[in-house]
Amino acid sequence: MIVNNSSTYRKTEIISSRQFAWMTIILILGGGNFIPTVNYNIVMQDTWLTQISGFIYVILIALFFSFLAQKYPQKNIFNIIFEVTGSFWGSILNSILILFFTSIFLREMYSTGIYFQSTVLLNTPIEVLVFITAILIIYFGHMSFENVMRCNEMYAPFAILTSLLLPILLFNEFSFDLLRPVLATDAVDFLRSSVINMGLYGDLIVLGAFLHMLGPPEKIHSSIRSGGIFGIAVLILLIVVVTAVFGYVMATRLSLSYYAAIQLIHVSDFFDRLDIVIYSTWLPSNILKIIFIYFAILYGIGSFTKQEIRPVLNRGIGLMLFFISIIAYDSVLEVYNLAVFGGVFHVVFVHGVVVIPLLIILLLKAKKAKKKKTKQKKQHATYTKWVWMTNSLIFLCLVFLGIGFIWAERYYFVGIICGVCFVLTVILSTYTSWMETKKTPQQKKV
């Protein structure tokens, strides 16, 4: 348990940079069953390319959180907001942040119930399924966050492995003609679709509630970048699989497109229901994402009392959120609209009201303060090299997209070449971001 007798949490719960990276991956992949389908209406078969906005967001949010950790070590975003803006404005900004986390929680909790009902328990009322999920979350709420992260380390690799195996398992269902032409959509539509993706990637701000558990800012920076880039790469793979199997027309009409794809797997008569096995590896990831957000809400509420009250609030808050989620939605369409369109509004509002003003205040304060840098020069230089290599590869992705928009309409093969180069740079960026975590300076075993 974390005991807090001051304005910050005392760091007795510790997570590793590897666990933080796994958490970042699950926040991207877990619960994302509704998000990409709307983009098929806008950019059609180029939906997978619009995920470039996710790479840019991951780079920026990693810089933001590492900057916060550098200025205010061993504090989470709620404590930092109170310390920077004071009690009055801090209470307002933290309340906005908690409400944002709550909206994500309610959306994911109800969509998980829909996932249950649509795949396995077809005749079970949605209220019962959401209640079961709520009980499970309350159970984890009584544990330490370290235990939750250990569970995530167990389940997340299996979920990712099954996702990586999908192209092999569904290869006989593939039609590469459905992925062509590449970069044939309008640049304005491509930008609109990229902005819509912010409703998904904006969930990564939840990571700010756990900054006090990790340690040096370099660890936070490298963990978010490596986990985020790898998670987006897997998401791109899933979108490519859905597009190549169904085509963008049919994918637009599928609410659970990933699950519909794995239902087509027919390795043999013995593995006829392999979709159940894959589903059983994906479901814990969805629930773990909800648990992460739930802990963030409890930590946010606890920041108002200046002490750890999570065990006291756990049961009441969990049941209250369960009842709100049941009342808030009437249909799958409402959850879908909130996830896609409401998520964009919430992300823009929260970043405009909380994140950007906080960053401006800290930058103004940084100009007045002179810091002494005592870092290991050689190791830091190696780490910086890998960081710049990753940034350069992401920039190359943008370059290839730009070339494709200019020339693909005239020359068909240019779009295909740019698409292949985009994929290769994404794969290389996952490797360089992983090397960032290996070369992170001041790493200590915890």
Short mmCIF file of C-alpha atoms in Angstrom, two decimals:
data_model
loop_
_atom_site.label_atom_id
_atom_site.label_comp_id
_atom_site.label_asym_id
_atom_site.label_seq_id
_atom_site.Cartn_x
_atom_site.Cartn_y
_atom_site.Cartn_z
CA MET A 1 0.00 0.00 0.00
CA ILE A 2 1.14 3.56 -0.68
CA VAL A 3 1.10 5.75 2.40
CA ASN A 4 1.19 9.46 1.84
CA ASN A 5 1.83 11.93 4.61
CA SER A 6 2.87 14.79 2.33
CA SER A 7 1.72 16.34 -0.89
CA THR A 8 3.13 13.48 -2.98
CA TYR A 9 2.88 9.72 -3.03
CA ARG A 10 5.74 7.98 -1.33
CA LYS A 11 7.19 5.58 -3.84
CA THR A 12 6.61 2.16 -2.36
CA GLU A 13 4.93 0.73 -5.46
CA ILE A 14 7.48 0.42 -8.25
CA ILE A 15 7.06 -0.73 -11.84
CA SER A 16 9.81 -1.38 -14.36
CA SER A 17 10.26 0.32 -17.71
CA ARG A 18 9.37 -2.97 -19.42
CA GLN A 19 6.06 -3.12 -17.54
CA PHE A 20 5.36 0.51 -18.42
CA ALA A 21 5.95 -0.29 -22.10
CA TRP A 22 3.54 -3.26 -21.93
CA MET A 23 0.99 -0.97 -20.32
CA THR A 24 1.37 1.53 -23.18
CA ILE A 25 0.79 -1.25 -25.73
CA ILE A 26 -2.39 -2.43 -24.01
CA LEU A 27 -3.77 1.12 -23.76
CA ILE A 28 -3.47 1.29 -27.57
CA LEU A 29 -4.64 -2.22 -28.48
CA GLY A 30 -7.00 -3.08 -25.62
CA GLY A 31 -10.63 -2.20 -26.20
CA GLY A 32 -10.05 -0.72 -29.66
CA ASN A 33 -12.79 -2.72 -31.36
CA PHE A 34 -14.81 0.21 -32.71
CA ILE A 35 -12.18 2.80 -33.52
CA PRO A 36 -10.72 2.20 -37.03
CA THR A 37 -13.94 1.29 -38.87
CA VAL A 38 -15.18 4.87 -39.33
CA ASN A 39 -12.01 5.70 -41.25
CA TYR A 40 -12.99 3.26 -44.00
CA ASN A 41 -15.77 5.67 -44.97
CA ILE A 42 -13.25 8.49 -45.40
CA VAL A 43 -10.01 7.03 -46.76
CA MET A 44 -11.18 3.55 -47.75
CA GLN A 45 -8.28 1.11 -48.22
CA ASP A 46 -5.71 3.66 -46.97
CA THR A 47 -7.01 3.44 -43.39
CA TRP A 48 -3.88 1.68 -42.17
CA LEU A 49 -1.70 4.57 -43.35
CA THR A 50 -3.61 7.11 -41.25
CA GLN A 51 -2.11 5.62 -38.11
CA ILE A 52 0.93 7.83 -38.76
CA SER A 53 -0.82 10.37 -36.50
CA GLY A 54 -0.37 7.90 -33.65
CA PHE A 55 3.41 7.89 -34.07
CA ILE A 56 3.52 11.67 -33.88
CA TYR A 57 1.30 11.72 -30.78
CA VAL A 58 3.40 9.07 -29.02
CA ILE A 59 6.59 11.07 -29.61
CA LEU A 60 4.98 14.24 -28.23
CA ILE A 61 3.33 12.64 -25.19
CA ALA A 62 6.58 10.83 -24.30
CA LEU A 63 8.42 14.17 -24.38
CA PHE A 64 5.71 15.76 -22.24
CA PHE A 65 5.71 13.08 -19.53
CA SER A 66 9.50 12.82 -19.40
CA PHE A 67 9.62 16.61 -19.01
CA LEU A 68 7.16 16.41 -16.10
CA ALA A 69 9.18 13.62 -14.47
CA GLN A 70 12.37 15.63 -14.84
CA LYS A 71 10.91 18.71 -13.17
CA TYR A 72 8.90 16.85 -10.51
CA PRO A 73 10.36 13.38 -9.87
CA GLN A 74 8.31 10.72 -8.08
CA LYS A 75 5.05 12.60 -8.62
CA ASN A 76 2.14 11.81 -10.88
CA ILE A 77 0.32 14.28 -13.09
CA PHE A 78 -2.32 15.06 -10.45
CA ASN A 79 0.28 16.06 -7.85
CA ILE A 80 2.19 18.08 -10.42
CA ILE A 81 -0.92 20.02 -11.42
CA PHE A 82 -1.65 20.87 -7.78
CA GLU A 83 1.93 21.99 -7.19
CA VAL A 84 2.16 24.09 -10.35
CA THR A 85 -1.27 25.76 -10.39
CA GLY A 86 -2.23 25.79 -6.69
CA SER A 87 -5.23 24.38 -4.84
CA PHE A 88 -8.03 26.26 -6.61
CA TRP A 89 -6.98 25.91 -10.26
CA GLY A 90 -5.41 22.54 -9.51
CA SER A 91 -8.76 21.23 -8.26
CA ILE A 92 -10.50 22.43 -11.43
CA LEU A 93 -7.89 20.98 -13.82
CA ASN A 94 -7.67 17.67 -11.96
CA SER A 95 -11.46 17.40 -11.93
CA ILE A 96 -11.48 17.84 -15.72
CA LEU A 97 -8.79 15.17 -16.04
CA ILE A 98 -10.70 12.75 -13.79
CA LEU A 99 -13.90 13.32 -15.77
CA PHE A 100 -11.98 12.57 -18.96
CA PHE A 101 -10.66 9.32 -17.48
CA THR A 102 -14.18 8.48 -16.33
CA SER A 103 -15.60 8.95 -19.84
CA ILE A 104 -12.93 6.60 -21.23
CA PHE A 105 -13.67 4.10 -18.46
CA LEU A 106 -17.43 4.08 -19.07
CA ARG A 107 -16.94 3.70 -22.82
CA GLU A 108 -14.50 0.80 -22.47
CA MET A 109 -16.53 -0.92 -19.76
CA TYR A 110 -19.73 -0.94 -21.80
CA SER A 111 -17.96 -1.89 -25.04
CA THR A 112 -16.36 -4.86 -23.26
CA GLY A 113 -19.84 -6.01 -22.27
CA ILE A 114 -20.90 -5.71 -25.91
CA TYR A 115 -17.81 -7.70 -26.89
CA PHE A 116 -18.85 -10.44 -24.43
CA GLN A 117 -22.42 -10.50 -25.71
CA SER A 118 -21.51 -10.49 -29.39
CA THR A 119 -18.98 -13.30 -29.23
CA VAL A 120 -19.65 -15.81 -26.46
CA LEU A 121 -22.67 -15.09 -24.22
CA LEU A 122 -25.20 -14.19 -26.89
CA ASN A 123 -28.35 -14.43 -24.73
CA THR A 124 -26.98 -12.82 -21.56
CA PRO A 125 -28.27 -9.30 -20.80
CA ILE A 126 -25.66 -6.59 -21.24
CA GLU A 127 -26.25 -5.38 -17.66
CA VAL A 128 -25.14 -8.73 -16.26
CA LEU A 129 -21.98 -8.76 -18.37
CA VAL A 130 -21.04 -5.21 -17.37
CA PHE A 131 -21.70 -6.10 -13.71
CA ILE A 132 -19.35 -9.10 -13.94
CA THR A 133 -16.68 -6.82 -15.40
CA ALA A 134 -17.28 -4.30 -12.58
CA ILE A 135 -16.86 -6.99 -9.91
CA LEU A 136 -13.61 -8.10 -11.50
CA ILE A 137 -12.32 -4.53 -11.57
CA ILE A 138 -13.26 -3.96 -7.93
CA TYR A 139 -11.40 -7.16 -7.04
CA PHE A 140 -8.24 -5.87 -8.70
CA GLY A 141 -8.79 -2.49 -7.07
CA HIS A 142 -8.04 -4.03 -3.66
CA MET A 143 -4.64 -5.23 -4.91
CA SER A 144 -1.49 -3.22 -5.36
CA PHE A 145 -0.80 -1.88 -8.82
CA GLU A 146 2.33 -4.03 -8.98
CA ASN A 147 0.10 -7.14 -9.02
CA VAL A 148 -1.93 -5.69 -11.87
CA MET A 149 1.24 -5.08 -13.86
CA ARG A 150 2.37 -8.67 -13.28
CA CYS A 151 -0.94 -9.89 -14.70
CA ASN A 152 -0.43 -7.60 -17.67
CA GLU A 153 3.02 -9.07 -18.25
CA MET A 154 1.42 -12.51 -18.35
CA TYR A 155 -1.45 -11.81 -20.73
CA ALA A 156 -0.20 -9.00 -22.99
CA PRO A 157 2.49 -11.08 -24.78
CA PHE A 158 -0.06 -13.77 -25.67
CA ALA A 159 -2.52 -11.20 -27.04
CA ILE A 160 0.20 -9.59 -29.14
CA LEU A 161 1.53 -12.95 -30.34
CA THR A 162 -1.90 -14.04 -31.57
CA SER A 163 -2.26 -10.69 -33.35
CA LEU A 164 1.09 -11.18 -35.09
CA LEU A 165 0.05 -14.68 -36.18
CA LEU A 166 -3.17 -13.51 -37.85
CA PRO A 167 -1.59 -12.80 -41.28
CA ILE A 168 -0.33 -16.40 -41.35
CA LEU A 169 -3.58 -17.93 -40.12
CA LEU A 170 -5.69 -15.88 -42.55
CA PHE A 171 -3.35 -15.88 -45.51
CA ASN A 172 -5.65 -18.11 -47.57
CA GLU A 173 -8.40 -15.49 -47.11
CA PHE A 174 -6.19 -12.60 -48.24
CA SER A 175 -6.82 -10.59 -51.39
CA PHE A 176 -4.05 -8.03 -51.88
CA ASP A 177 -6.12 -6.35 -54.58
CA LEU A 178 -8.32 -5.01 -51.74
CA LEU A 179 -5.33 -3.00 -50.46
CA ARG A 180 -4.84 -1.24 -53.79
CA PRO A 181 -4.59 1.46 -54.98
CA VAL A 182 -2.30 2.84 -52.29
CA LEU A 183 -2.49 6.55 -51.39
CA ALA A 184 -5.29 7.15 -53.85
CA THR A 185 -7.39 9.25 -51.44
CA ASP A 186 -7.44 13.01 -51.09
CA ALA A 187 -4.89 14.57 -48.73
CA VAL A 188 -7.61 16.52 -46.89
CA ASP A 189 -9.60 13.34 -46.25
CA PHE A 190 -6.41 11.66 -45.09
CA LEU A 191 -5.85 14.48 -42.59
CA ARG A 192 -9.46 14.24 -41.34
CA SER A 193 -9.08 10.51 -40.79
CA SER A 194 -5.78 11.04 -38.97
CA VAL A 195 -7.45 13.52 -36.60
CA ILE A 196 -10.22 11.02 -35.83
CA ASN A 197 -7.54 8.58 -34.64
CA MET A 198 -6.76 10.99 -31.80
CA GLY A 199 -9.82 9.63 -30.01
CA LEU A 200 -7.89 6.37 -29.66
CA TYR A 201 -4.38 7.63 -28.94
CA GLY A 202 -5.58 10.28 -26.49
CA ASP A 203 -6.12 7.45 -23.99
CA LEU A 204 -2.35 7.44 -23.45
CA ILE A 205 -2.66 10.44 -21.15
CA VAL A 206 -3.75 7.89 -18.53
CA LEU A 207 -0.04 7.03 -18.21
CA GLY A 208 0.44 10.32 -16.37
CA ALA A 209 -1.28 8.90 -13.30
CA PHE A 210 1.57 6.40 -12.82
CA LEU A 211 4.66 8.56 -13.33
CA HIS A 212 5.53 8.38 -9.62
CA MET A 213 6.09 4.62 -9.87
CA LEU A 214 8.72 4.49 -12.58
CA GLY A 215 11.74 6.62 -11.78
CA PRO A 216 14.13 8.54 -14.07
CA PRO A 217 12.60 10.57 -16.94
CA GLU A 218 14.71 8.67 -19.47
CA LYS A 219 12.90 5.47 -18.51
CA ILE A 220 9.52 7.11 -18.93
CA HIS A 221 10.52 8.56 -22.30
CA SER A 222 11.91 5.33 -23.75
CA SER A 223 9.11 3.14 -22.34
CA ILE A 224 6.29 5.21 -23.82
CA ARG A 225 8.05 5.51 -27.18
CA SER A 226 8.91 1.81 -27.51
CA GLY A 227 5.54 0.60 -26.24
CA GLY A 228 3.59 3.15 -28.27
CA ILE A 229 5.43 2.56 -31.54
CA PHE A 230 5.18 -1.21 -31.20
CA GLY A 231 1.49 -1.02 -30.28
CA ILE A 232 0.71 1.17 -33.30
CA ALA A 233 2.68 -1.19 -35.56
CA VAL A 234 0.53 -4.12 -34.36
CA LEU A 235 -2.62 -2.03 -34.84
CA ILE A 236 -1.56 -1.26 -38.42
CA LEU A 237 -1.08 -4.99 -38.99
CA LEU A 238 -4.60 -5.72 -37.70
CA ILE A 239 -6.14 -3.06 -39.92
CA VAL A 240 -4.26 -4.44 -42.94
CA VAL A 241 -5.55 -7.94 -42.14
CA VAL A 242 -9.17 -6.74 -41.88
CA THR A 243 -8.87 -4.72 -45.10
CA ALA A 244 -7.23 -7.56 -47.05
CA VAL A 245 -9.83 -10.07 -45.86
CA PHE A 246 -13.08 -8.09 -46.11
CA GLY A 247 -12.28 -4.99 -48.14
CA TYR A 248 -13.09 -1.49 -46.96
CA VAL A 249 -16.78 -1.67 -47.98
CA MET A 250 -17.59 -4.64 -45.78
CA ALA A 251 -15.22 -3.50 -43.00
CA THR A 252 -17.26 -0.30 -42.68
CA ARG A 253 -20.29 -2.35 -41.68
CA LEU A 254 -18.51 -4.52 -39.11
CA SER A 255 -18.55 -3.28 -35.51
CA LEU A 256 -16.24 -6.06 -34.31
CA SER A 257 -14.07 -6.33 -37.40
CA TYR A 258 -11.13 -8.09 -35.71
CA TYR A 259 -13.31 -10.82 -34.27
CA ALA A 260 -15.15 -11.24 -37.58
CA ALA A 261 -11.76 -11.82 -39.22
CA ILE A 262 -10.62 -14.52 -36.79
CA GLN A 263 -13.91 -16.35 -37.27
CA LEU A 264 -12.77 -17.09 -40.84
CA ILE A 265 -9.72 -19.05 -39.64
CA HIS A 266 -9.97 -22.67 -40.82
CA VAL A 267 -6.63 -24.37 -40.29
CA SER A 268 -8.26 -27.81 -40.12
CA ASP A 269 -11.37 -29.46 -38.72
CA PHE A 270 -9.58 -29.85 -35.39
CA PHE A 271 -8.89 -26.11 -35.18
CA ASP A 272 -12.30 -25.10 -36.47
CA ARG A 273 -13.02 -22.87 -33.43
CA LEU A 274 -9.59 -21.34 -33.10
CA ASP A 275 -11.32 -17.97 -32.84
CA ILE A 276 -12.35 -18.83 -29.26
CA VAL A 277 -8.71 -19.38 -28.31
CA ILE A 278 -7.67 -16.08 -29.85
CA TYR A 279 -10.63 -14.30 -28.25
CA SER A 280 -9.63 -15.66 -24.84
CA THR A 281 -6.21 -14.01 -25.22
CA TRP A 282 -7.64 -10.67 -26.37
CA LEU A 283 -10.33 -10.31 -23.69
CA PRO A 284 -7.94 -10.00 -20.69
CA SER A 285 -6.18 -7.19 -22.52
CA ASN A 286 -9.46 -5.30 -22.85
CA ILE A 287 -10.18 -5.76 -19.14
CA LEU A 288 -6.65 -4.78 -18.13
CA LYS A 289 -7.02 -1.51 -20.02
CA ILE A 290 -10.15 -0.77 -18.00
CA ILE A 291 -8.29 -1.60 -14.77
CA PHE A 292 -5.48 0.82 -15.68
CA ILE A 293 -7.99 3.61 -16.23
CA TYR A 294 -9.81 2.70 -13.00
CA PHE A 295 -6.59 2.99 -10.98
CA ALA A 296 -5.91 6.35 -12.63
CA ILE A 297 -9.34 7.59 -11.49
CA LEU A 298 -8.72 6.40 -7.93
CA TYR A 299 -5.27 8.02 -7.83
CA GLY A 300 -6.80 11.24 -9.13
CA ILE A 301 -9.48 11.30 -6.43
CA GLY A 302 -6.84 10.46 -3.82
CA SER A 303 -4.78 13.49 -4.87
CA PHE A 304 -7.47 15.78 -3.40
CA THR A 305 -7.08 14.27 0.07
CA LYS A 306 -3.24 14.28 0.04
CA GLN A 307 -3.23 10.62 1.09
CA GLU A 308 -3.84 7.15 -0.29
CA ILE A 309 -7.55 6.33 0.07
CA ARG A 310 -7.88 3.85 -2.80
CA PRO A 311 -8.84 0.85 -0.59
CA VAL A 312 -11.58 2.94 1.04
CA LEU A 313 -13.06 4.30 -2.19
CA ASN A 314 -12.59 1.21 -4.34
CA ARG A 315 -15.89 -0.58 -3.81
CA GLY A 316 -18.11 2.52 -3.80
CA ILE A 317 -16.50 4.12 -6.85
CA GLY A 318 -16.54 0.83 -8.76
CA LEU A 319 -20.26 0.23 -8.17
CA MET A 320 -21.12 3.86 -8.91
CA LEU A 321 -19.30 3.71 -12.27
CA PHE A 322 -21.12 0.45 -13.05
CA PHE A 323 -24.54 2.06 -12.58
CA ILE A 324 -23.51 5.14 -14.58
CA SER A 325 -22.31 2.99 -17.49
CA ILE A 326 -25.64 1.15 -17.57
CA ILE A 327 -27.63 4.38 -17.53
CA ALA A 328 -25.40 6.28 -19.95
CA TYR A 329 -25.85 4.09 -23.03
CA ASP A 330 -28.84 2.62 -24.81
CA SER A 331 -27.24 0.95 -27.82
CA VAL A 332 -24.04 -0.07 -29.52
CA LEU A 333 -24.37 2.94 -31.82
CA GLU A 334 -24.11 5.37 -28.89
CA VAL A 335 -20.92 3.70 -27.65
CA TYR A 336 -19.52 3.77 -31.18
CA ASN A 337 -20.27 7.48 -31.67
CA LEU A 338 -18.76 8.38 -28.30
CA ALA A 339 -15.65 6.30 -28.98
CA VAL A 340 -15.04 7.82 -32.41
CA PHE A 341 -16.40 11.36 -32.44
CA GLY A 342 -16.78 12.15 -28.74
CA GLY A 343 -13.27 10.85 -28.11
CA VAL A 344 -11.81 13.42 -30.52
CA PHE A 345 -13.64 16.29 -28.79
CA HIS A 346 -12.62 15.10 -25.32
CA VAL A 347 -8.97 14.70 -26.31
CA VAL A 348 -8.78 18.16 -27.93
CA PHE A 349 -10.55 19.76 -24.96
CA VAL A 350 -8.42 18.10 -22.28
CA HIS A 351 -5.17 18.80 -24.10
CA GLY A 352 -6.19 22.41 -24.73
CA VAL A 353 -7.34 23.09 -21.18
CA VAL A 354 -4.96 20.92 -19.09
CA VAL A 355 -1.92 19.65 -20.99
CA ILE A 356 -0.88 22.69 -23.05
CA PRO A 357 -1.36 25.30 -20.26
CA LEU A 358 0.58 23.07 -17.84
CA LEU A 359 3.40 22.74 -20.36
CA ILE A 360 3.51 26.51 -20.97
CA ILE A 361 3.71 27.26 -17.23
CA LEU A 362 6.51 24.75 -16.73
CA LEU A 363 8.46 26.12 -19.70
CA LEU A 364 8.17 29.66 -18.33
CA LYS A 365 9.44 28.45 -14.96
CA ALA A 366 12.27 26.53 -16.60
CA LYS A 367 13.68 29.74 -18.08
CA LYS A 368 14.14 31.21 -14.61
CA ALA A 369 15.84 28.17 -13.09
CA LYS A 370 19.37 27.00 -13.90
CA LYS A 371 19.93 23.29 -13.64
CA LYS A 372 23.10 21.28 -13.19
CA LYS A 373 23.40 18.30 -15.48
CA THR A 374 25.29 15.35 -14.06
CA LYS A 375 24.66 12.51 -16.51
CA GLN A 376 26.76 9.71 -17.86
CA LYS A 377 27.93 11.35 -21.10
CA LYS A 378 28.82 8.25 -23.14
CA GLN A 379 25.71 6.27 -22.29
CA HIS A 380 23.47 9.30 -22.80
CA ALA A 381 25.01 9.94 -26.24
CA THR A 382 24.24 6.36 -27.31
CA TYR A 383 20.68 6.67 -26.06
CA THR A 384 20.23 9.99 -27.89
CA LYS A 385 21.52 8.42 -31.10
CA TRP A 386 18.80 5.77 -31.05
CA VAL A 387 16.17 8.38 -30.21
CA TRP A 388 17.13 10.46 -33.23
CA MET A 389 17.17 7.36 -35.42
CA THR A 390 13.59 6.60 -34.40
CA ASN A 391 12.53 10.21 -34.99
CA SER A 392 14.20 10.16 -38.40
CA LEU A 393 12.36 6.99 -39.38
CA ILE A 394 9.01 8.49 -38.36
CA PHE A 395 9.88 11.57 -40.42
CA LEU A 396 10.68 9.27 -43.36
CA CYS A 397 7.18 7.80 -43.01
CA LEU A 398 5.79 11.30 -43.49
CA VAL A 399 8.08 11.85 -46.47
CA PHE A 400 6.89 8.65 -48.16
CA LEU A 401 3.26 9.65 -47.58
CA GLY A 402 3.93 13.09 -49.06
CA ILE A 403 5.59 11.59 -52.14
CA GLY A 404 2.69 9.21 -52.53
CA PHE A 405 0.08 11.99 -52.42
CA ILE A 406 1.97 13.97 -55.05
CA TRP A 407 2.79 11.20 -57.56
CA ALA A 408 0.55 8.17 -56.83
CA GLU A 409 -2.40 9.61 -58.71
CA ARG A 410 -0.31 9.85 -61.91
CA TYR A 411 1.85 6.78 -61.46
CA TYR A 412 0.18 3.73 -59.93
CA PHE A 413 3.41 2.00 -58.91
CA VAL A 414 4.61 5.03 -56.88
CA GLY A 415 1.84 4.48 -54.34
CA ILE A 416 2.77 0.82 -53.93
CA ILE A 417 6.47 1.67 -53.50
CA CYS A 418 5.67 4.36 -50.93
CA GLY A 419 3.37 1.95 -49.05
CA VAL A 420 6.09 -0.72 -48.92
CA CYS A 421 8.67 1.84 -47.77
CA PHE A 422 6.21 3.01 -45.10
CA VAL A 423 5.92 -0.53 -43.76
CA LEU A 424 9.70 -1.02 -43.74
CA THR A 425 10.30 2.23 -41.85
CA VAL A 426 7.64 1.29 -39.28
CA ILE A 427 9.35 -2.06 -38.71
CA LEU A 428 12.74 -0.37 -38.37
CA SER A 429 11.30 2.21 -35.95
CA THR A 430 10.01 -0.57 -33.68
CA TYR A 431 13.56 -1.94 -33.52
CA THR A 432 15.22 1.42 -32.87
CA SER A 433 12.65 2.31 -30.19
CA TRP A 434 13.33 -1.04 -28.51
CA MET A 435 17.05 -0.21 -28.58
CA GLU A 436 16.22 3.05 -26.81
CA THR A 437 15.02 1.07 -23.82
CA LYS A 438 18.20 -1.04 -23.87
CA LYS A 439 20.43 2.05 -23.94
CA THR A 440 18.47 4.16 -21.48
CA PRO A 441 20.95 5.92 -19.14
CA GLN A 442 20.85 5.53 -15.37
CA GLN A 443 18.96 2.26 -15.47
CA LYS A 444 18.66 0.62 -12.10
CA LYS A 445 17.19 -2.69 -11.14
CA VAL A 446 14.14 -2.28 -8.99
#
